[in-house]
Tab-separated table of C-alpha atoms in Angstrom:
chain	number	residue	atom	x	y	z
A	1	MET	CA	10.684	26.791	6.516
A	2	TYR	CA	8.692	23.776	7.773
A	3	LEU	CA	8.910	21.935	4.459
A	4	ASP	CA	12.684	22.269	4.114
A	5	LYS	CA	13.158	21.056	7.678
A	6	ILE	CA	10.852	18.082	7.152
A	7	VAL	CA	12.546	17.002	3.905
A	8	ALA	CA	16.033	17.309	5.408
A	9	HIS	CA	15.011	15.058	8.277
A	10	LYS	CA	13.199	12.661	5.951
A	11	GLN	CA	16.350	12.148	3.868
A	12	LEU	CA	18.270	11.024	6.951
A	13	GLU	CA	15.359	8.929	8.180
A	14	ILE	CA	14.933	7.031	4.908
A	15	ALA	CA	18.675	6.438	4.518
A	16	GLU	CA	18.698	4.869	7.974
A	17	LEU	CA	15.557	2.833	7.316
A	18	LYS	CA	16.961	1.428	4.065
A	19	GLN	CA	20.006	0.174	5.965
A	20	LYS	CA	17.762	-1.728	8.373
A	21	THR	CA	15.084	-3.010	5.977
A	22	SER	CA	15.214	-4.188	2.367
A	23	ILE	CA	12.454	-4.050	-0.235
A	24	ASP	CA	12.560	-7.849	-0.288
A	25	GLU	CA	11.703	-7.802	3.410
A	26	LEU	CA	8.840	-5.400	2.755
A	27	ARG	CA	7.506	-7.846	0.177
A	28	GLN	CA	7.003	-10.380	2.982
A	29	SER	CA	4.283	-8.214	4.506
A	30	GLU	CA	0.807	-9.757	4.692
A	31	PHE	CA	-0.506	-6.708	2.841
A	32	TYR	CA	2.020	-6.498	0.023
A	33	ASN	CA	0.159	-8.725	-2.444
A	34	ARG	CA	-3.379	-7.622	-1.603
A	35	LYS	CA	-5.577	-5.978	-4.239
A	36	CYS	CA	-5.904	-2.303	-3.419
A	37	TYR	CA	-9.173	-0.413	-3.050
A	38	SER	CA	-9.729	2.547	-5.386
A	39	LEU	CA	-10.030	5.976	-3.817
A	40	LYS	CA	-10.608	7.433	-7.283
A	41	ALA	CA	-13.650	5.212	-7.846
A	42	ASN	CA	-14.965	5.978	-4.362
A	43	LEU	CA	-14.751	9.737	-4.878
A	44	LEU	CA	-16.422	9.573	-8.281
A	45	SER	CA	-19.385	7.656	-6.838
A	46	SER	CA	-19.651	9.550	-3.528
A	47	ASN	CA	-22.058	12.341	-2.694
A	48	SER	CA	-19.741	13.704	0.000
A	49	GLY	CA	-16.186	12.882	-1.099
A	50	ILE	CA	-14.799	13.295	2.407
A	51	ILE	CA	-11.340	11.851	3.029
A	52	SER	CA	-11.091	11.931	6.817
A	53	GLU	CA	-7.641	12.028	8.342
A	54	PHE	CA	-6.140	10.378	11.394
A	55	LYS	CA	-3.635	12.946	12.656
A	56	ARG	CA	-2.270	13.347	16.179
A	57	ARG	CA	-0.251	16.515	15.676
A	58	SER	CA	0.989	19.062	13.135
A	59	PRO	CA	4.317	20.943	12.953
A	60	SER	CA	2.604	24.313	13.233
A	61	LYS	CA	0.011	23.667	15.958
A	62	GLY	CA	1.546	20.866	17.993
A	63	PHE	CA	-0.667	18.089	19.304
A	64	ILE	CA	-4.269	18.033	18.102
A	65	LYS	CA	-5.126	14.773	19.875
A	66	GLU	CA	-2.120	13.415	21.736
A	67	GLY	CA	-2.217	9.674	22.349
A	68	ALA	CA	-5.050	9.124	19.869
A	69	GLN	CA	-5.485	5.450	18.990
A	70	VAL	CA	-6.214	4.204	15.470
A	71	ALA	CA	-8.669	1.583	16.768
A	72	ASN	CA	-10.735	4.237	18.562
A	73	ILE	CA	-11.160	6.513	15.535
A	74	VAL	CA	-10.523	4.936	12.129
A	75	PRO	CA	-13.298	2.273	12.191
A	76	GLY	CA	-15.714	5.032	13.187
A	77	TYR	CA	-14.638	7.068	10.178
A	78	GLU	CA	-15.598	4.159	7.931
A	79	GLN	CA	-18.945	3.652	9.683
A	80	SER	CA	-19.697	7.372	9.432
A	81	GLY	CA	-19.324	7.327	5.645
A	82	ALA	CA	-15.785	8.454	4.807
A	83	SER	CA	-14.945	7.977	1.119
A	84	GLY	CA	-11.292	7.528	2.056
A	85	ILE	CA	-9.110	7.623	5.151
A	86	SER	CA	-5.764	9.419	5.312
A	87	VAL	CA	-3.280	8.160	7.896
A	88	LEU	CA	-0.106	10.063	8.783
A	89	ALA	CA	2.974	7.861	8.455
A	90	ASP	CA	5.510	10.494	9.568
A	91	ASN	CA	6.639	10.257	13.185
A	92	GLU	CA	9.002	13.192	13.740
A	93	PHE	CA	6.592	15.979	12.827
A	94	PHE	CA	3.122	14.374	12.922
A	95	ALA	CA	3.477	11.610	15.551
A	96	GLY	CA	2.304	8.984	13.075
A	97	SER	CA	3.890	5.820	11.699
A	98	PRO	CA	3.594	3.098	9.043
A	99	ALA	CA	2.377	0.920	11.931
A	100	ASP	CA	-0.669	3.200	12.201
A	101	VAL	CA	-1.383	2.540	8.523
A	102	CYS	CA	-1.032	-1.217	9.083
A	103	GLU	CA	-3.426	-1.106	12.015
A	104	ALA	CA	-5.931	0.971	10.056
A	105	ARG	CA	-5.811	-1.504	7.179
A	106	SER	CA	-6.541	-4.400	9.514
A	107	LEU	CA	-9.668	-2.604	10.741
A	108	VAL	CA	-11.306	-1.102	7.625
A	109	LYS	CA	-12.016	-1.739	3.948
A	110	THR	CA	-12.090	1.941	2.997
A	111	PRO	CA	-9.238	3.175	0.728
A	112	ILE	CA	-6.289	4.407	2.805
A	113	LEU	CA	-3.991	7.261	1.814
A	114	PHE	CA	-0.361	6.874	2.946
A	115	LYS	CA	0.207	10.455	4.099
A	116	GLU	CA	3.944	10.972	3.925
A	117	PHE	CA	6.671	13.130	2.452
A	118	VAL	CA	7.716	10.700	-0.276
A	119	ILE	CA	11.204	11.372	-1.627
A	120	ASP	CA	12.361	7.818	-2.356
A	121	GLU	CA	10.907	4.787	-4.182
A	122	PHE	CA	11.498	2.783	-1.008
A	123	GLN	CA	8.618	4.668	0.649
A	124	ILE	CA	6.227	3.531	-2.076
A	125	HIS	CA	7.076	-0.094	-1.306
A	126	LEU	CA	6.673	0.746	2.394
A	127	ALA	CA	3.223	2.149	1.674
A	128	LYS	CA	2.232	-1.048	-0.125
A	129	ALA	CA	3.621	-3.195	2.693
A	130	SER	CA	1.674	-1.111	5.218
A	131	GLY	CA	-1.648	-1.803	3.513
A	132	ALA	CA	-2.191	1.576	1.872
A	133	ASP	CA	-4.103	2.059	-1.386
A	134	VAL	CA	-2.936	5.554	-2.356
A	135	VAL	CA	0.404	7.351	-2.061
A	136	LEU	CA	0.753	11.110	-1.686
A	137	LEU	CA	3.264	12.799	-4.004
A	138	ILE	CA	4.023	16.429	-3.132
A	139	ALA	CA	5.023	18.546	-6.139
A	140	ALA	CA	6.902	21.042	-3.948
A	141	ILE	CA	9.507	18.430	-2.990
A	142	LEU	CA	9.710	16.467	-6.261
A	143	THR	CA	10.704	17.166	-9.861
A	144	PRO	CA	8.196	16.407	-12.648
A	145	THR	CA	10.449	13.470	-13.613
A	146	GLN	CA	10.285	12.074	-10.080
A	147	VAL	CA	6.498	12.426	-9.993
A	148	LYS	CA	6.203	10.434	-13.211
A	149	GLN	CA	8.701	7.820	-12.034
A	150	PHE	CA	7.145	7.394	-8.581
A	151	ALA	CA	3.630	7.204	-10.043
A	152	GLN	CA	4.786	4.453	-12.389
A	153	VAL	CA	6.266	2.507	-9.480
A	154	ALA	CA	3.038	2.970	-7.507
A	155	HIS	CA	0.956	1.691	-10.422
A	156	SER	CA	3.217	-1.333	-10.809
A	157	LEU	CA	2.283	-2.201	-7.212
A	158	GLY	CA	-1.425	-1.549	-7.736
A	159	LEU	CA	-1.389	1.727	-5.804
A	160	GLU	CA	-3.048	4.972	-6.870
A	161	THR	CA	-1.313	8.334	-6.532
A	162	LEU	CA	-2.525	11.704	-5.282
A	163	LEU	CA	-0.363	14.531	-6.624
A	164	GLU	CA	-0.478	17.556	-4.332
A	165	LEU	CA	-0.040	21.072	-5.731
A	166	HIS	CA	0.380	24.390	-3.942
A	167	SER	CA	0.845	26.932	-6.722
A	168	PRO	CA	0.316	27.511	-10.462
A	169	ALA	CA	4.062	26.928	-10.943
A	170	GLU	CA	3.523	23.261	-10.049
A	171	VAL	CA	0.842	22.507	-12.638
A	172	GLY	CA	3.628	21.222	-14.894
A	173	HIS	CA	4.116	18.302	-12.485
A	174	ILE	CA	0.792	16.820	-13.607
A	175	CYS	CA	1.234	13.763	-15.817
A	176	THR	CA	-1.036	11.022	-17.110
A	177	GLU	CA	0.432	8.577	-14.592
A	178	VAL	CA	-1.179	10.272	-11.565
A	179	ASP	CA	-4.740	9.373	-10.584
A	180	LEU	CA	-5.859	12.291	-8.446
A	181	VAL	CA	-4.695	15.884	-8.213
A	182	GLY	CA	-4.979	17.675	-4.900
A	183	ILE	CA	-4.612	21.339	-4.103
A	184	ASN	CA	-3.414	22.058	-0.591
A	185	ASN	CA	-4.950	25.199	0.840
A	186	ARG	CA	-2.151	25.246	3.424
A	187	ASN	CA	1.105	26.816	2.316
A	188	LEU	CA	3.695	24.203	3.307
A	189	LYS	CA	6.348	26.872	3.784
A	190	THR	CA	4.359	29.069	6.168
A	191	PHE	CA	1.504	26.662	7.079
A	192	GLU	CA	-1.031	29.469	6.586
A	193	VAL	CA	-4.380	28.437	5.081
A	194	ASP	CA	-6.082	30.102	2.111
A	195	LEU	CA	-9.155	28.330	0.683
A	196	GLN	CA	-9.106	30.582	-2.348
A	197	ALA	CA	-6.028	28.632	-3.479
A	198	SER	CA	-8.189	25.669	-4.459
A	199	ILE	CA	-10.577	27.765	-6.495
A	200	ASP	CA	-7.797	29.676	-8.249
A	201	LEU	CA	-5.916	26.543	-9.256
A	202	CYS	CA	-8.862	24.275	-9.952
A	203	HIS	CA	-9.492	25.405	-13.505
A	204	GLN	CA	-5.848	24.910	-14.482
A	205	ILE	CA	-6.159	21.182	-13.819
A	206	PRO	CA	-7.546	19.074	-16.704
A	207	ASP	CA	-11.019	17.706	-15.952
A	208	SER	CA	-9.763	14.202	-16.716
A	209	PHE	CA	-8.260	14.139	-13.207
A	210	VAL	CA	-10.242	13.677	-10.014
A	211	LYS	CA	-9.648	16.896	-8.052
A	212	VAL	CA	-9.168	17.006	-4.294
A	213	SER	CA	-9.169	20.065	-2.030
A	214	GLU	CA	-6.963	19.650	1.033
A	215	SER	CA	-6.695	21.400	4.401
A	216	GLY	CA	-8.548	24.227	6.079
A	217	ILE	CA	-12.061	22.970	5.295
A	218	SER	CA	-14.319	23.304	8.310
A	219	ASN	CA	-17.930	23.679	7.197
A	220	PRO	CA	-20.316	21.876	4.817
A	221	GLN	CA	-21.039	25.042	2.824
A	222	THR	CA	-17.370	25.237	1.808
A	223	VAL	CA	-17.539	21.660	0.497
A	224	LYS	CA	-20.667	22.518	-1.500
A	225	GLU	CA	-18.946	25.558	-3.021
A	226	LEU	CA	-15.786	23.621	-3.873
A	227	ARG	CA	-17.832	20.774	-5.357
A	228	ALA	CA	-19.553	23.316	-7.606
A	229	GLN	CA	-16.073	24.339	-8.811
A	230	GLY	CA	-15.294	20.751	-9.856
A	231	PHE	CA	-13.766	19.134	-6.784
A	232	ARG	CA	-14.798	15.579	-5.919
A	233	GLY	CA	-12.605	14.958	-2.869
A	234	PHE	CA	-12.112	16.904	0.365
A	235	LEU	CA	-9.260	15.955	2.677
A	236	MET	CA	-10.094	16.906	6.257
A	237	GLY	CA	-8.214	16.056	9.428
A	238	GLU	CA	-7.971	18.691	12.085
A	239	ASN	CA	-11.656	19.601	11.851
A	240	PHE	CA	-12.558	16.101	13.050
A	241	MET	CA	-9.528	15.175	15.177
A	242	LYS	CA	-9.801	18.239	17.418
A	243	THR	CA	-13.267	17.143	18.603
A	244	GLU	CA	-14.089	14.692	21.386
A	245	GLN	CA	-15.659	12.191	18.962
A	246	PRO	CA	-14.037	12.551	15.487
A	247	ALA	CA	-16.207	9.893	13.832
A	248	GLN	CA	-19.436	11.409	15.175
A	249	THR	CA	-18.302	14.860	13.987
A	250	LEU	CA	-17.677	13.370	10.524
A	251	LYS	CA	-21.117	11.747	10.502
A	252	GLU	CA	-22.823	15.042	11.355
A	253	PHE	CA	-20.712	16.894	8.757
A	254	ILE	CA	-21.779	14.476	6.007
A	255	GLU	CA	-25.442	14.705	7.088
A	256	ASN	CA	-25.229	18.490	6.756
A	257	LEU	CA	-24.067	18.114	3.162
A	258	LYS	CA	-27.372	16.558	2.118
């Protein structure tokens, strides 16, 4: 199981990181006291709702764009009209890092999602110190109590939270503290993609939450259909990153939505 393997490694990784770095040290970051941008507000006012992702590799497919540089792609995403930018902060499985998030923040003013497997409050402080605006919370690896607790910590730091669901059994993780609710079309245990998952789960999520469809979206018509079902955000990475010019591909995708 990919997810079990990732979480097991993440537990060791975070334990080691906490021995090397304290939260007080994270608070010294130039980004820690900045006012965050709102992804929620951006999605509600956007006609496209595209959250474009900077991702070098995935556990299931290997490298998508090995050696990709933040500076060569992320500013282009902003210029092409992304409503938000997701940056992978996991190194072991996705070849990303908090440093990538820091670099992205120094280059753009678009809301940045800290794409990580968050299992410890320390990572929320790390996200803030890295210049992120939104933290991903994955229901499959957290209890409802942890989701509530982590969302409260995020809010205390001015961060928004995106709660990611994979099945109807996880709807109970939704709480008033989260800002956005995402449905991942990719099964994190098998990494298979099923777009119908978003549509099936969508109507179980209260309309008071901004809804985001994640993974496996590759054509504008799909976005139009999902938007008609109530989604306002669409997290897309591989579809752009696998092309020669990710930002140009994003620009053309958004133009085809009009």
